[in-house]
Amino acid sequence: LELTICLNPKLYHFMVIGHTPVYWPLIFLYCYLFSRGRSGPAAVTLGLLLSARTTMAAMVPIFFIYAIKGKVKDQRLSLGGRGQGLGLIRLFVYFCIAVVVPFLPFAIWDPRRLWYGMYGYYLYSVKGFVWQSTDWVARTFGTTGYLLSRGWQNHVEHFQIGVMLAFYALAWLRIKHRTQALRWMGMALLLFSMTSLWPVYYFYLD
């Protein structure tokens, strides 16, 4: 599988600009930590992944679904054995710190520009240029091209929200062990990529 990914010619085009592969070691580290039951370090690594690539947000609910269902085995997170609830709170705090800290210097320097760079510009460029002036969305995988071709551009985000919520509800019912949760995280990442505003190829490389 890894060889197939490495031989994909699409990979080269994104490697030369450097923005895609830089966080990939964190994916392997996260999978290792999560599979070994190291919930605290895994939460930190997941937070760093989210700060590196926003598509990783798709995996976060699965992580906490697994934790909430009582599958967190690391007793060190229970704050002196006073219950799993406190352990879940500490997990959430670890995760939030890992997400926020990398952005702190930029938020302090210019919070409005940070918000525009992360969110505003993406919406403007995709909806204002990619959707209107190119056929790029139709030439990649996913559901967005189909929705746009039917004139349902106002429902792309609603469709994504509906698909993801249904998937998380199913995950809540089906996930029973750690390795299963890890597979569902991969599926969540795939579904999020397929329903995004512009499901570009490098989403799928993750």
mmCIF file with all atom_site columns, C-alpha atoms in Angstrom:
data_model
loop_
_atom_site.group_PDB
_atom_site.id
_atom_site.type_symbol
_atom_site.label_atom_id
_atom_site.label_alt_id
_atom_site.label_comp_id
_atom_site.label_asym_id
_atom_site.label_entity_id
_atom_site.label_seq_id
_atom_site.pdbx_PDB_ins_code
_atom_site.Cartn_x
_atom_site.Cartn_y
_atom_site.Cartn_z
_atom_site.occupancy
_atom_site.B_iso_or_equiv
_atom_site.pdbx_formal_charge
_atom_site.auth_seq_id
_atom_site.auth_comp_id
_atom_site.auth_asym_id
_atom_site.auth_atom_id
_atom_site.pdbx_PDB_model_num
ATOM 1   C CA . LEU A 1 1   ? 0.000   0.000  0.000   1.00 0.00 ? 1   LEU A CA 1
ATOM 2   C CA . GLU A 1 2   ? 2.782   2.442  0.912   1.00 0.00 ? 2   GLU A CA 1
ATOM 3   C CA . LEU A 1 3   ? 4.604   1.654  -2.359  1.00 0.00 ? 3   LEU A CA 1
ATOM 4   C CA . THR A 1 4   ? 1.431   2.355  -4.331  1.00 0.00 ? 4   THR A CA 1
ATOM 5   C CA . ILE A 1 5   ? 1.080   5.737  -2.633  1.00 0.00 ? 5   ILE A CA 1
ATOM 6   C CA . CYS A 1 6   ? 4.739   6.615  -3.229  1.00 0.00 ? 6   CYS A CA 1
ATOM 7   C CA . LEU A 1 7   ? 4.485   5.725  -6.930  1.00 0.00 ? 7   LEU A CA 1
ATOM 8   C CA . ASN A 1 8   ? 1.414   7.896  -7.426  1.00 0.00 ? 8   ASN A CA 1
ATOM 9   C CA . PRO A 1 9   ? 2.476   10.649 -9.877  1.00 0.00 ? 9   PRO A CA 1
ATOM 10  C CA . LYS A 1 10  ? 0.150   13.099 -8.128  1.00 0.00 ? 10  LYS A CA 1
ATOM 11  C CA . LEU A 1 11  ? 2.360   12.844 -5.063  1.00 0.00 ? 11  LEU A CA 1
ATOM 12  C CA . TYR A 1 12  ? 5.327   14.467 -6.801  1.00 0.00 ? 12  TYR A CA 1
ATOM 13  C CA . HIS A 1 13  ? 3.423   17.612 -7.754  1.00 0.00 ? 13  HIS A CA 1
ATOM 14  C CA . PHE A 1 14  ? 2.593   18.339 -4.134  1.00 0.00 ? 14  PHE A CA 1
ATOM 15  C CA . MET A 1 15  ? 5.945   17.285 -2.705  1.00 0.00 ? 15  MET A CA 1
ATOM 16  C CA . VAL A 1 16  ? 7.789   19.929 -4.700  1.00 0.00 ? 16  VAL A CA 1
ATOM 17  C CA . ILE A 1 17  ? 5.911   22.717 -2.906  1.00 0.00 ? 17  ILE A CA 1
ATOM 18  C CA . GLY A 1 18  ? 6.399   21.013 0.448   1.00 0.00 ? 18  GLY A CA 1
ATOM 19  C CA . HIS A 1 19  ? 3.061   21.688 2.123   1.00 0.00 ? 19  HIS A CA 1
ATOM 20  C CA . THR A 1 20  ? 1.655   18.175 2.037   1.00 0.00 ? 20  THR A CA 1
ATOM 21  C CA . PRO A 1 21  ? 4.261   15.683 3.309   1.00 0.00 ? 21  PRO A CA 1
ATOM 22  C CA . VAL A 1 22  ? 5.527   17.769 6.218   1.00 0.00 ? 22  VAL A CA 1
ATOM 23  C CA . TYR A 1 23  ? 2.896   16.520 8.666   1.00 0.00 ? 23  TYR A CA 1
ATOM 24  C CA . TRP A 1 24  ? 2.752   12.911 7.457   1.00 0.00 ? 24  TRP A CA 1
ATOM 25  C CA . PRO A 1 25  ? 5.112   11.582 10.179  1.00 0.00 ? 25  PRO A CA 1
ATOM 26  C CA . LEU A 1 26  ? 2.520   12.768 12.703  1.00 0.00 ? 26  LEU A CA 1
ATOM 27  C CA . ILE A 1 27  ? -0.077  10.494 11.084  1.00 0.00 ? 27  ILE A CA 1
ATOM 28  C CA . PHE A 1 28  ? 2.106   7.429  11.660  1.00 0.00 ? 28  PHE A CA 1
ATOM 29  C CA . LEU A 1 29  ? 2.977   8.589  15.181  1.00 0.00 ? 29  LEU A CA 1
ATOM 30  C CA . TYR A 1 30  ? -0.682  9.151  16.011  1.00 0.00 ? 30  TYR A CA 1
ATOM 31  C CA . CYS A 1 31  ? -1.705  5.719  14.724  1.00 0.00 ? 31  CYS A CA 1
ATOM 32  C CA . TYR A 1 32  ? 1.075   4.107  16.769  1.00 0.00 ? 32  TYR A CA 1
ATOM 33  C CA . LEU A 1 33  ? 0.207   5.951  19.985  1.00 0.00 ? 33  LEU A CA 1
ATOM 34  C CA . PHE A 1 34  ? -3.512  5.349  19.635  1.00 0.00 ? 34  PHE A CA 1
ATOM 35  C CA . SER A 1 35  ? -3.083  1.665  18.842  1.00 0.00 ? 35  SER A CA 1
ATOM 36  C CA . ARG A 1 36  ? -0.832  1.257  21.903  1.00 0.00 ? 36  ARG A CA 1
ATOM 37  C CA . GLY A 1 37  ? -3.424  2.843  24.194  1.00 0.00 ? 37  GLY A CA 1
ATOM 38  C CA . ARG A 1 38  ? -1.350  5.978  24.868  1.00 0.00 ? 38  ARG A CA 1
ATOM 39  C CA . SER A 1 39  ? -4.439  8.166  24.959  1.00 0.00 ? 39  SER A CA 1
ATOM 40  C CA . GLY A 1 40  ? -2.841  11.358 26.304  1.00 0.00 ? 40  GLY A CA 1
ATOM 41  C CA . PRO A 1 41  ? 0.041   11.527 23.796  1.00 0.00 ? 41  PRO A CA 1
ATOM 42  C CA . ALA A 1 42  ? -2.384  10.453 21.063  1.00 0.00 ? 42  ALA A CA 1
ATOM 43  C CA . ALA A 1 43  ? -4.684  13.381 21.933  1.00 0.00 ? 43  ALA A CA 1
ATOM 44  C CA . VAL A 1 44  ? -1.739  15.788 21.704  1.00 0.00 ? 44  VAL A CA 1
ATOM 45  C CA . THR A 1 45  ? -0.640  14.321 18.370  1.00 0.00 ? 45  THR A CA 1
ATOM 46  C CA . LEU A 1 46  ? -4.188  14.526 17.009  1.00 0.00 ? 46  LEU A CA 1
ATOM 47  C CA . GLY A 1 47  ? -4.317  18.183 18.048  1.00 0.00 ? 47  GLY A CA 1
ATOM 48  C CA . LEU A 1 48  ? -1.074  18.862 16.202  1.00 0.00 ? 48  LEU A CA 1
ATOM 49  C CA . LEU A 1 49  ? -2.456  17.065 13.147  1.00 0.00 ? 49  LEU A CA 1
ATOM 50  C CA . LEU A 1 50  ? -5.536  19.267 13.212  1.00 0.00 ? 50  LEU A CA 1
ATOM 51  C CA . SER A 1 51  ? -3.411  22.404 13.426  1.00 0.00 ? 51  SER A CA 1
ATOM 52  C CA . ALA A 1 52  ? -1.435  21.138 10.411  1.00 0.00 ? 52  ALA A CA 1
ATOM 53  C CA . ARG A 1 53  ? -4.379  20.096 8.219   1.00 0.00 ? 53  ARG A CA 1
ATOM 54  C CA . THR A 1 54  ? -8.002  21.034 8.894   1.00 0.00 ? 54  THR A CA 1
ATOM 55  C CA . THR A 1 55  ? -9.324  17.856 7.248   1.00 0.00 ? 55  THR A CA 1
ATOM 56  C CA . MET A 1 56  ? -8.053  16.005 10.329  1.00 0.00 ? 56  MET A CA 1
ATOM 57  C CA . ALA A 1 57  ? -11.069 17.453 12.157  1.00 0.00 ? 57  ALA A CA 1
ATOM 58  C CA . ALA A 1 58  ? -12.983 14.493 10.737  1.00 0.00 ? 58  ALA A CA 1
ATOM 59  C CA . MET A 1 59  ? -11.085 12.115 13.029  1.00 0.00 ? 59  MET A CA 1
ATOM 60  C CA . VAL A 1 60  ? -11.635 14.062 16.247  1.00 0.00 ? 60  VAL A CA 1
ATOM 61  C CA . PRO A 1 61  ? -15.237 12.949 16.957  1.00 0.00 ? 61  PRO A CA 1
ATOM 62  C CA . ILE A 1 62  ? -14.246 9.298  16.475  1.00 0.00 ? 62  ILE A CA 1
ATOM 63  C CA . PHE A 1 63  ? -11.401 9.722  18.960  1.00 0.00 ? 63  PHE A CA 1
ATOM 64  C CA . PHE A 1 64  ? -13.734 11.131 21.603  1.00 0.00 ? 64  PHE A CA 1
ATOM 65  C CA . ILE A 1 65  ? -16.549 8.709  20.790  1.00 0.00 ? 65  ILE A CA 1
ATOM 66  C CA . TYR A 1 66  ? -14.130 5.917  21.612  1.00 0.00 ? 66  TYR A CA 1
ATOM 67  C CA . ALA A 1 67  ? -13.000 7.712  24.763  1.00 0.00 ? 67  ALA A CA 1
ATOM 68  C CA . ILE A 1 68  ? -16.528 8.512  25.971  1.00 0.00 ? 68  ILE A CA 1
ATOM 69  C CA . LYS A 1 69  ? -17.652 4.920  25.504  1.00 0.00 ? 69  LYS A CA 1
ATOM 70  C CA . GLY A 1 70  ? -15.273 3.955  28.258  1.00 0.00 ? 70  GLY A CA 1
ATOM 71  C CA . LYS A 1 71  ? -12.426 2.568  26.187  1.00 0.00 ? 71  LYS A CA 1
ATOM 72  C CA . VAL A 1 72  ? -9.691  4.817  27.547  1.00 0.00 ? 72  VAL A CA 1
ATOM 73  C CA . LYS A 1 73  ? -7.371  2.449  29.413  1.00 0.00 ? 73  LYS A CA 1
ATOM 74  C CA . ASP A 1 74  ? -4.680  4.844  30.583  1.00 0.00 ? 74  ASP A CA 1
ATOM 75  C CA . GLN A 1 75  ? -5.441  5.218  34.300  1.00 0.00 ? 75  GLN A CA 1
ATOM 76  C CA . ARG A 1 76  ? -2.981  8.095  34.590  1.00 0.00 ? 76  ARG A CA 1
ATOM 77  C CA . LEU A 1 77  ? -5.602  10.314 32.955  1.00 0.00 ? 77  LEU A CA 1
ATOM 78  C CA . SER A 1 78  ? -8.066  9.812  35.809  1.00 0.00 ? 78  SER A CA 1
ATOM 79  C CA . LEU A 1 79  ? -6.500  12.522 38.032  1.00 0.00 ? 79  LEU A CA 1
ATOM 80  C CA . GLY A 1 80  ? -5.712  10.274 40.987  1.00 0.00 ? 80  GLY A CA 1
ATOM 81  C CA . GLY A 1 81  ? -8.378  7.665  40.307  1.00 0.00 ? 81  GLY A CA 1
ATOM 82  C CA . ARG A 1 82  ? -11.381 9.975  40.791  1.00 0.00 ? 82  ARG A CA 1
ATOM 83  C CA . GLY A 1 83  ? -13.217 8.657  37.765  1.00 0.00 ? 83  GLY A CA 1
ATOM 84  C CA . GLN A 1 84  ? -13.094 8.420  34.027  1.00 0.00 ? 84  GLN A CA 1
ATOM 85  C CA . GLY A 1 85  ? -14.956 11.717 33.554  1.00 0.00 ? 85  GLY A CA 1
ATOM 86  C CA . LEU A 1 86  ? -11.973 13.702 34.778  1.00 0.00 ? 86  LEU A CA 1
ATOM 87  C CA . GLY A 1 87  ? -9.757  11.624 32.510  1.00 0.00 ? 87  GLY A CA 1
ATOM 88  C CA . LEU A 1 88  ? -11.873 12.596 29.493  1.00 0.00 ? 88  LEU A CA 1
ATOM 89  C CA . ILE A 1 89  ? -11.667 16.245 30.499  1.00 0.00 ? 89  ILE A CA 1
ATOM 90  C CA . ARG A 1 90  ? -7.901  16.028 30.693  1.00 0.00 ? 90  ARG A CA 1
ATOM 91  C CA . LEU A 1 91  ? -7.808  14.334 27.277  1.00 0.00 ? 91  LEU A CA 1
ATOM 92  C CA . PHE A 1 92  ? -9.855  17.192 25.851  1.00 0.00 ? 92  PHE A CA 1
ATOM 93  C CA . VAL A 1 93  ? -7.558  19.778 27.456  1.00 0.00 ? 93  VAL A CA 1
ATOM 94  C CA . TYR A 1 94  ? -4.468  18.061 26.024  1.00 0.00 ? 94  TYR A CA 1
ATOM 95  C CA . PHE A 1 95  ? -6.081  18.072 22.593  1.00 0.00 ? 95  PHE A CA 1
ATOM 96  C CA . CYS A 1 96  ? -7.137  21.740 22.760  1.00 0.00 ? 96  CYS A CA 1
ATOM 97  C CA . ILE A 1 97  ? -3.714  22.913 23.904  1.00 0.00 ? 97  ILE A CA 1
ATOM 98  C CA . ALA A 1 98  ? -2.056  21.066 21.023  1.00 0.00 ? 98  ALA A CA 1
ATOM 99  C CA . VAL A 1 99  ? -4.468  22.684 18.552  1.00 0.00 ? 99  VAL A CA 1
ATOM 100 C CA . VAL A 1 100 ? -4.206  26.234 19.901  1.00 0.00 ? 100 VAL A CA 1
ATOM 101 C CA . VAL A 1 101 ? -0.504  26.628 20.804  1.00 0.00 ? 101 VAL A CA 1
ATOM 102 C CA . PRO A 1 102 ? 0.867   26.497 17.208  1.00 0.00 ? 102 PRO A CA 1
ATOM 103 C CA . PHE A 1 103 ? -1.469  29.358 16.267  1.00 0.00 ? 103 PHE A CA 1
ATOM 104 C CA . LEU A 1 104 ? -0.826  31.574 19.277  1.00 0.00 ? 104 LEU A CA 1
ATOM 105 C CA . PRO A 1 105 ? 1.970   33.721 17.766  1.00 0.00 ? 105 PRO A CA 1
ATOM 106 C CA . PHE A 1 106 ? -0.149  34.398 14.684  1.00 0.00 ? 106 PHE A CA 1
ATOM 107 C CA . ALA A 1 107 ? -3.290  35.088 16.734  1.00 0.00 ? 107 ALA A CA 1
ATOM 108 C CA . ILE A 1 108 ? -1.414  37.569 18.897  1.00 0.00 ? 108 ILE A CA 1
ATOM 109 C CA . TRP A 1 109 ? 0.166   39.278 15.903  1.00 0.00 ? 109 TRP A CA 1
ATOM 110 C CA . ASP A 1 110 ? -2.972  39.633 13.754  1.00 0.00 ? 110 ASP A CA 1
ATOM 111 C CA . PRO A 1 111 ? -6.076  37.567 14.658  1.00 0.00 ? 111 PRO A CA 1
ATOM 112 C CA . ARG A 1 112 ? -8.184  38.912 11.797  1.00 0.00 ? 112 ARG A CA 1
ATOM 113 C CA . ARG A 1 113 ? -5.586  38.000 9.207   1.00 0.00 ? 113 ARG A CA 1
ATOM 114 C CA . LEU A 1 114 ? -5.188  34.553 10.785  1.00 0.00 ? 114 LEU A CA 1
ATOM 115 C CA . TRP A 1 115 ? -8.921  33.926 10.541  1.00 0.00 ? 115 TRP A CA 1
ATOM 116 C CA . TYR A 1 116 ? -9.019  35.140 6.949   1.00 0.00 ? 116 TYR A CA 1
ATOM 117 C CA . GLY A 1 117 ? -6.016  33.049 5.978   1.00 0.00 ? 117 GLY A CA 1
ATOM 118 C CA . MET A 1 118 ? -7.458  29.891 7.524   1.00 0.00 ? 118 MET A CA 1
ATOM 119 C CA . TYR A 1 119 ? -11.114 30.252 6.606   1.00 0.00 ? 119 TYR A CA 1
ATOM 120 C CA . GLY A 1 120 ? -12.168 33.390 4.758   1.00 0.00 ? 120 GLY A CA 1
ATOM 121 C CA . TYR A 1 121 ? -9.723  33.133 1.873   1.00 0.00 ? 121 TYR A CA 1
ATOM 122 C CA . TYR A 1 122 ? -10.539 29.453 1.345   1.00 0.00 ? 122 TYR A CA 1
ATOM 123 C CA . LEU A 1 123 ? -14.264 30.144 0.998   1.00 0.00 ? 123 LEU A CA 1
ATOM 124 C CA . TYR A 1 124 ? -13.632 33.141 -1.242  1.00 0.00 ? 124 TYR A CA 1
ATOM 125 C CA . SER A 1 125 ? -11.215 31.347 -3.560  1.00 0.00 ? 125 SER A CA 1
ATOM 126 C CA . VAL A 1 126 ? -13.200 28.108 -3.846  1.00 0.00 ? 126 VAL A CA 1
ATOM 127 C CA . LYS A 1 127 ? -16.715 29.501 -4.164  1.00 0.00 ? 127 LYS A CA 1
ATOM 128 C CA . GLY A 1 128 ? -15.713 32.670 -5.977  1.00 0.00 ? 128 GLY A CA 1
ATOM 129 C CA . PHE A 1 129 ? -13.119 31.302 -8.383  1.00 0.00 ? 129 PHE A CA 1
ATOM 130 C CA . VAL A 1 130 ? -12.838 27.493 -8.469  1.00 0.00 ? 130 VAL A CA 1
ATOM 131 C CA . TRP A 1 131 ? -16.580 26.909 -8.666  1.00 0.00 ? 131 TRP A CA 1
ATOM 132 C CA . GLN A 1 132 ? -17.273 29.775 -11.051 1.00 0.00 ? 132 GLN A CA 1
ATOM 133 C CA . SER A 1 133 ? -14.294 29.856 -13.413 1.00 0.00 ? 133 SER A CA 1
ATOM 134 C CA . THR A 1 134 ? -12.847 26.323 -13.571 1.00 0.00 ? 134 THR A CA 1
ATOM 135 C CA . ASP A 1 135 ? -13.876 22.687 -13.946 1.00 0.00 ? 135 ASP A CA 1
ATOM 136 C CA . TRP A 1 136 ? -11.399 21.531 -11.305 1.00 0.00 ? 136 TRP A CA 1
ATOM 137 C CA . VAL A 1 137 ? -14.047 20.210 -8.923  1.00 0.00 ? 137 VAL A CA 1
ATOM 138 C CA . ALA A 1 138 ? -15.504 18.018 -11.664 1.00 0.00 ? 138 ALA A CA 1
ATOM 139 C CA . ARG A 1 139 ? -12.079 16.491 -12.368 1.00 0.00 ? 139 ARG A CA 1
ATOM 140 C CA . THR A 1 140 ? -11.472 15.067 -8.926  1.00 0.00 ? 140 THR A CA 1
ATOM 141 C CA . PHE A 1 141 ? -13.144 12.504 -6.674  1.00 0.00 ? 141 PHE A CA 1
ATOM 142 C CA . GLY A 1 142 ? -16.076 13.192 -4.409  1.00 0.00 ? 142 GLY A CA 1
ATOM 143 C CA . THR A 1 143 ? -19.651 14.380 -4.400  1.00 0.00 ? 143 THR A CA 1
ATOM 144 C CA . THR A 1 144 ? -19.138 18.134 -4.803  1.00 0.00 ? 144 THR A CA 1
ATOM 145 C CA . GLY A 1 145 ? -18.773 18.046 -8.582  1.00 0.00 ? 145 GLY A CA 1
ATOM 146 C CA . TYR A 1 146 ? -22.015 16.102 -8.886  1.00 0.00 ? 146 TYR A CA 1
ATOM 147 C CA . LEU A 1 147 ? -23.883 18.563 -6.670  1.00 0.00 ? 147 LEU A CA 1
ATOM 148 C CA . LEU A 1 148 ? -22.542 21.548 -8.598  1.00 0.00 ? 148 LEU A CA 1
ATOM 149 C CA . SER A 1 149 ? -23.493 20.000 -11.934 1.00 0.00 ? 149 SER A CA 1
ATOM 150 C CA . ARG A 1 150 ? -27.088 19.765 -10.680 1.00 0.00 ? 150 ARG A CA 1
ATOM 151 C CA . GLY A 1 151 ? -27.133 23.391 -9.532  1.00 0.00 ? 151 GLY A CA 1
ATOM 152 C CA . TRP A 1 152 ? -27.135 22.418 -5.857  1.00 0.00 ? 152 TRP A CA 1
ATOM 153 C CA . GLN A 1 153 ? -24.201 24.606 -4.851  1.00 0.00 ? 153 GLN A CA 1
ATOM 154 C CA . ASN A 1 154 ? -26.134 25.954 -1.869  1.00 0.00 ? 154 ASN A CA 1
ATOM 155 C CA . HIS A 1 155 ? -26.355 22.466 -0.399  1.00 0.00 ? 155 HIS A CA 1
ATOM 156 C CA . VAL A 1 156 ? -22.747 21.290 -0.621  1.00 0.00 ? 156 VAL A CA 1
ATOM 157 C CA . GLU A 1 157 ? -21.988 22.155 3.002   1.00 0.00 ? 157 GLU A CA 1
ATOM 158 C CA . HIS A 1 158 ? -25.369 20.859 4.201   1.00 0.00 ? 158 HIS A CA 1
ATOM 159 C CA . PHE A 1 159 ? -24.691 17.562 2.460   1.00 0.00 ? 159 PHE A CA 1
ATOM 160 C CA . GLN A 1 160 ? -21.282 17.270 4.103   1.00 0.00 ? 160 GLN A CA 1
ATOM 161 C CA . ILE A 1 161 ? -22.703 18.001 7.559   1.00 0.00 ? 161 ILE A CA 1
ATOM 162 C CA . GLY A 1 162 ? -25.471 15.443 7.054   1.00 0.00 ? 162 GLY A CA 1
ATOM 163 C CA . VAL A 1 163 ? -23.106 12.735 5.840   1.00 0.00 ? 163 VAL A CA 1
ATOM 164 C CA . MET A 1 164 ? -20.648 13.266 8.676   1.00 0.00 ? 164 MET A CA 1
ATOM 165 C CA . LEU A 1 165 ? -23.311 13.366 11.388  1.00 0.00 ? 165 LEU A CA 1
ATOM 166 C CA . ALA A 1 166 ? -24.853 10.147 10.086  1.00 0.00 ? 166 ALA A CA 1
ATOM 167 C CA . PHE A 1 167 ? -21.408 8.543  10.015  1.00 0.00 ? 167 PHE A CA 1
ATOM 168 C CA . TYR A 1 168 ? -20.645 9.584  13.597  1.00 0.00 ? 168 TYR A CA 1
ATOM 169 C CA . ALA A 1 169 ? -24.012 8.261  14.785  1.00 0.00 ? 169 ALA A CA 1
ATOM 170 C CA . LEU A 1 170 ? -23.223 4.930  13.146  1.00 0.00 ? 170 LEU A CA 1
ATOM 171 C CA . ALA A 1 171 ? -19.743 5.000  14.664  1.00 0.00 ? 171 ALA A CA 1
ATOM 172 C CA . TRP A 1 172 ? -21.251 5.471  18.121  1.00 0.00 ? 172 TRP A CA 1
ATOM 173 C CA . LEU A 1 173 ? -23.299 2.318  17.618  1.00 0.00 ? 173 LEU A CA 1
ATOM 174 C CA . ARG A 1 174 ? -20.608 0.170  16.022  1.00 0.00 ? 174 ARG A CA 1
ATOM 175 C CA . ILE A 1 175 ? -17.209 0.981  17.543  1.00 0.00 ? 175 ILE A CA 1
ATOM 176 C CA . LYS A 1 176 ? -16.251 -1.483 20.240  1.00 0.00 ? 176 LYS A CA 1
ATOM 177 C CA . HIS A 1 177 ? -12.449 -1.687 20.303  1.00 0.00 ? 177 HIS A CA 1
ATOM 178 C CA . ARG A 1 178 ? -9.396  0.443  19.583  1.00 0.00 ? 178 ARG A CA 1
ATOM 179 C CA . THR A 1 179 ? -8.315  -1.003 16.237  1.00 0.00 ? 179 THR A CA 1
ATOM 180 C CA . GLN A 1 180 ? -11.868 -0.662 14.977  1.00 0.00 ? 180 GLN A CA 1
ATOM 181 C CA . ALA A 1 181 ? -11.897 2.999  16.039  1.00 0.00 ? 181 ALA A CA 1
ATOM 182 C CA . LEU A 1 182 ? -8.681  3.623  14.115  1.00 0.00 ? 182 LEU A CA 1
ATOM 183 C CA . ARG A 1 183 ? -10.241 2.220  10.947  1.00 0.00 ? 183 ARG A CA 1
ATOM 184 C CA . TRP A 1 184 ? -13.309 4.399  11.435  1.00 0.00 ? 184 TRP A CA 1
ATOM 185 C CA . MET A 1 185 ? -11.051 7.441  11.721  1.00 0.00 ? 185 MET A CA 1
ATOM 186 C CA . GLY A 1 186 ? -9.645  6.597  8.300   1.00 0.00 ? 186 GLY A CA 1
ATOM 187 C CA . MET A 1 187 ? -13.140 6.273  6.889   1.00 0.00 ? 187 MET A CA 1
ATOM 188 C CA . ALA A 1 188 ? -14.147 9.588  8.464   1.00 0.00 ? 188 ALA A CA 1
ATOM 189 C CA . LEU A 1 189 ? -11.170 11.283 6.820   1.00 0.00 ? 189 LEU A CA 1
ATOM 190 C CA . LEU A 1 190 ? -12.164 9.781  3.467   1.00 0.00 ? 190 LEU A CA 1
ATOM 191 C CA . LEU A 1 191 ? -15.798 10.884 3.766   1.00 0.00 ? 191 LEU A CA 1
ATOM 192 C CA . PHE A 1 192 ? -14.797 14.392 4.823   1.00 0.00 ? 192 PHE A CA 1
ATOM 193 C CA . SER A 1 193 ? -12.437 14.641 1.850   1.00 0.00 ? 193 SER A CA 1
ATOM 194 C CA . MET A 1 194 ? -15.070 13.391 -0.604  1.00 0.00 ? 194 MET A CA 1
ATOM 195 C CA . THR A 1 195 ? -17.681 15.921 0.567   1.00 0.00 ? 195 THR A CA 1
ATOM 196 C CA . SER A 1 196 ? -15.459 18.994 0.992   1.00 0.00 ? 196 SER A CA 1
ATOM 197 C CA . LEU A 1 197 ? -15.946 22.186 -0.996  1.00 0.00 ? 197 LEU A CA 1
ATOM 198 C CA . TRP A 1 198 ? -13.038 21.259 -3.252  1.00 0.00 ? 198 TRP A CA 1
ATOM 199 C CA . PRO A 1 199 ? -11.958 17.617 -2.821  1.00 0.00 ? 199 PRO A CA 1
ATOM 200 C CA . VAL A 1 200 ? -8.470  18.086 -4.236  1.00 0.00 ? 200 VAL A CA 1
ATOM 201 C CA . TYR A 1 201 ? -6.247  15.053 -4.848  1.00 0.00 ? 201 TYR A CA 1
ATOM 202 C CA . TYR A 1 202 ? -3.842  15.584 -1.982  1.00 0.00 ? 202 TYR A CA 1
ATOM 203 C CA . PHE A 1 203 ? -6.634  15.123 0.553   1.00 0.00 ? 203 PHE A CA 1
ATOM 204 C CA . TYR A 1 204 ? -6.743  11.487 -0.521  1.00 0.00 ? 204 TYR A CA 1
ATOM 205 C CA . LEU A 1 205 ? -3.005  11.015 -0.100  1.00 0.00 ? 205 LEU A CA 1
ATOM 206 C CA . ASP A 1 206 ? -3.558  11.379 3.643   1.00 0.00 ? 206 ASP A CA 1
#
